[in-house]
Short mmCIF file of C-alpha atoms in Angstrom, two decimals:
data_model
loop_
_atom_site.label_atom_id
_atom_site.label_comp_id
_atom_site.label_asym_id
_atom_site.label_seq_id
_atom_site.Cartn_x
_atom_site.Cartn_y
_atom_site.Cartn_z
CA UNK C 43 99.74 98.55 99.83
CA UNK C 44 102.67 96.27 100.45
CA UNK C 45 102.56 92.74 99.01
CA UNK C 46 104.09 90.17 101.33
CA UNK C 47 104.65 86.44 101.45
CA UNK C 48 104.89 84.50 104.70
CA UNK C 49 106.88 81.33 104.02
CA UNK C 50 106.71 78.53 106.59
CA UNK C 51 106.06 74.79 106.73
CA UNK C 52 103.53 75.45 109.47
CA UNK C 53 101.19 78.45 109.24
CA UNK C 54 101.16 78.67 113.06
CA UNK C 55 104.78 79.85 112.98
CA UNK C 56 103.71 83.36 111.99
CA UNK C 57 100.13 83.51 113.33
CA UNK C 58 100.81 85.84 116.27
CA UNK C 59 102.92 88.19 114.20
CA UNK C 60 100.54 88.08 111.24
CA UNK C 61 97.76 89.54 113.37
CA UNK C 62 99.79 92.72 113.75
CA UNK C 63 100.89 92.80 110.12
CA UNK C 64 97.30 92.46 108.88
CA UNK C 65 96.42 95.71 110.67
CA UNK C 66 98.76 97.53 108.26
CA UNK C 67 98.09 98.15 104.58
CA UNK C 68 99.55 94.77 103.70
CA UNK C 69 98.32 92.00 101.42
CA UNK C 70 99.68 88.74 102.84
CA UNK C 71 99.93 85.40 101.09
CA UNK C 72 100.90 82.21 102.94
CA UNK C 73 103.26 79.82 101.12
CA UNK C 74 104.87 76.65 102.49
CA UNK C 75 107.88 76.02 100.21
CA UNK C 76 110.77 78.04 98.89
CA UNK C 77 110.06 76.85 95.35
CA UNK C 78 106.50 78.19 95.59
CA UNK C 79 107.78 81.55 96.88
CA UNK C 80 110.13 81.85 93.92
CA UNK C 81 107.34 80.87 91.50
CA UNK C 82 105.06 83.50 93.06
CA UNK C 83 107.73 86.18 92.67
CA UNK C 84 108.25 85.13 89.05
CA UNK C 85 104.49 85.22 88.28
CA UNK C 86 104.22 88.67 89.84
CA UNK C 87 107.09 89.90 87.68
CA UNK C 88 105.47 88.52 84.53
CA UNK C 89 102.33 90.52 85.34
CA UNK C 90 104.29 93.70 86.03
CA UNK C 91 103.58 93.33 89.74
CA UNK C 92 105.97 92.97 92.64
CA UNK C 93 106.29 91.07 95.87
CA UNK C 94 107.67 93.65 98.29
CA UNK C 95 108.50 91.43 101.24
CA UNK C 96 109.22 87.78 102.00
CA UNK C 97 109.14 86.73 105.64
CA UNK C 98 110.57 83.24 105.98
CA UNK C 99 110.98 80.56 108.57
CA UNK C 100 114.45 79.20 109.29
CA UNK C 101 113.67 75.91 107.53
CA UNK C 102 111.11 75.24 104.82
CA UNK C 103 110.12 71.86 103.39
CA UNK C 104 112.51 72.18 100.47
CA UNK C 105 115.28 74.58 101.55
CA UNK C 106 116.64 76.65 104.39
CA UNK C 107 115.68 80.25 104.96
CA UNK C 108 119.24 81.25 104.07
CA UNK C 109 118.98 79.48 100.71
CA UNK C 110 115.66 81.19 100.04
CA UNK C 111 117.09 84.62 100.90
CA UNK C 112 119.90 84.04 98.40
CA UNK C 113 117.52 82.93 95.65
CA UNK C 114 115.02 85.75 96.29
CA UNK C 115 117.85 88.27 96.13
CA UNK C 116 119.06 86.86 92.80
CA UNK C 117 115.53 86.59 91.36
CA UNK C 118 114.09 89.87 92.64
CA UNK C 119 116.76 92.15 94.15
CA UNK C 120 114.20 94.78 95.22
CA UNK C 121 112.20 92.30 97.31
CA UNK C 122 113.00 92.74 101.00
CA UNK C 123 113.52 89.70 103.22
CA UNK C 124 113.03 88.98 106.91
CA UNK C 125 114.25 85.68 108.34
CA UNK C 126 113.61 83.60 111.42
CA UNK C 127 116.92 82.45 112.87
CA UNK C 128 118.26 80.91 116.05
CA UNK C 129 121.75 82.26 115.29
CA UNK C 130 123.30 84.84 117.59
CA UNK C 131 123.06 88.42 116.28
CA UNK C 132 126.73 88.33 115.19
CA UNK C 133 126.37 84.95 113.45
CA UNK C 134 123.18 86.15 111.76
CA UNK C 135 124.92 89.26 110.47
CA UNK C 136 127.83 87.19 109.18
CA UNK C 137 125.58 84.59 107.52
CA UNK C 138 123.17 87.05 105.86
CA UNK C 139 125.60 89.89 105.13
CA UNK C 140 125.21 91.33 101.66
CA UNK C 141 121.62 90.14 101.20
CA UNK C 142 119.86 93.18 102.65
CA UNK C 143 117.83 91.22 105.19
CA UNK C 144 115.74 93.75 107.12
CA UNK C 145 115.68 91.94 110.42
CA UNK C 146 116.15 88.69 112.28
CA UNK C 147 113.05 87.17 113.84
CA UNK C 148 113.05 84.78 116.79
CA UNK C 149 111.46 81.33 116.41
CA UNK C 150 107.65 81.69 116.65
CA UNK C 151 107.64 85.49 116.24
CA UNK C 152 105.05 87.24 118.38
CA UNK C 153 103.05 90.47 118.16
CA UNK C 154 106.05 92.48 119.37
CA UNK C 155 108.11 91.11 116.47
CA UNK C 156 105.34 92.21 114.12
CA UNK C 157 105.32 95.70 115.62
CA UNK C 158 109.09 95.99 115.21
CA UNK C 159 108.83 94.89 111.58
CA UNK C 160 106.04 97.38 110.86
CA UNK C 161 108.18 100.16 112.40
CA UNK C 162 111.09 99.23 110.12
CA UNK C 163 108.81 99.13 107.07
CA UNK C 164 107.47 102.59 107.97
CA UNK C 165 111.00 103.99 108.31
CA UNK C 166 111.80 102.63 104.85
CA UNK C 167 108.56 104.12 103.50
CA UNK C 168 107.37 100.68 102.40
CA UNK C 169 104.31 101.21 104.57
CA UNK C 170 102.78 104.65 104.29
CA UNK C 171 99.86 105.42 106.57
#
């Protein structure tokens, strides 16, 4: 089982993609602020648990996705991140380089985005079926 957080101001942002993700062995929690994501990661660590994946929107109520990626990486380096971004592929790579972001998602990711993410997670053996 993979433990994931979907971080977005509006739950609808990830609804189409979440339908695909929920078909995998994945426990998903919806959170609307970066601060709450970081608190959830911290609580998991205190219990000896782990958040495996954070999927974040480009902008949250309290910080940007880029800021959240940086803070997640510092707080929990083994937690993988996926980020929504309108940047070009080259700009995205430049902006997120060194943070181990698994993939760039388009705004309002759809089922195909979810399928691509699941394929990446399988290749990394984070999802074992």
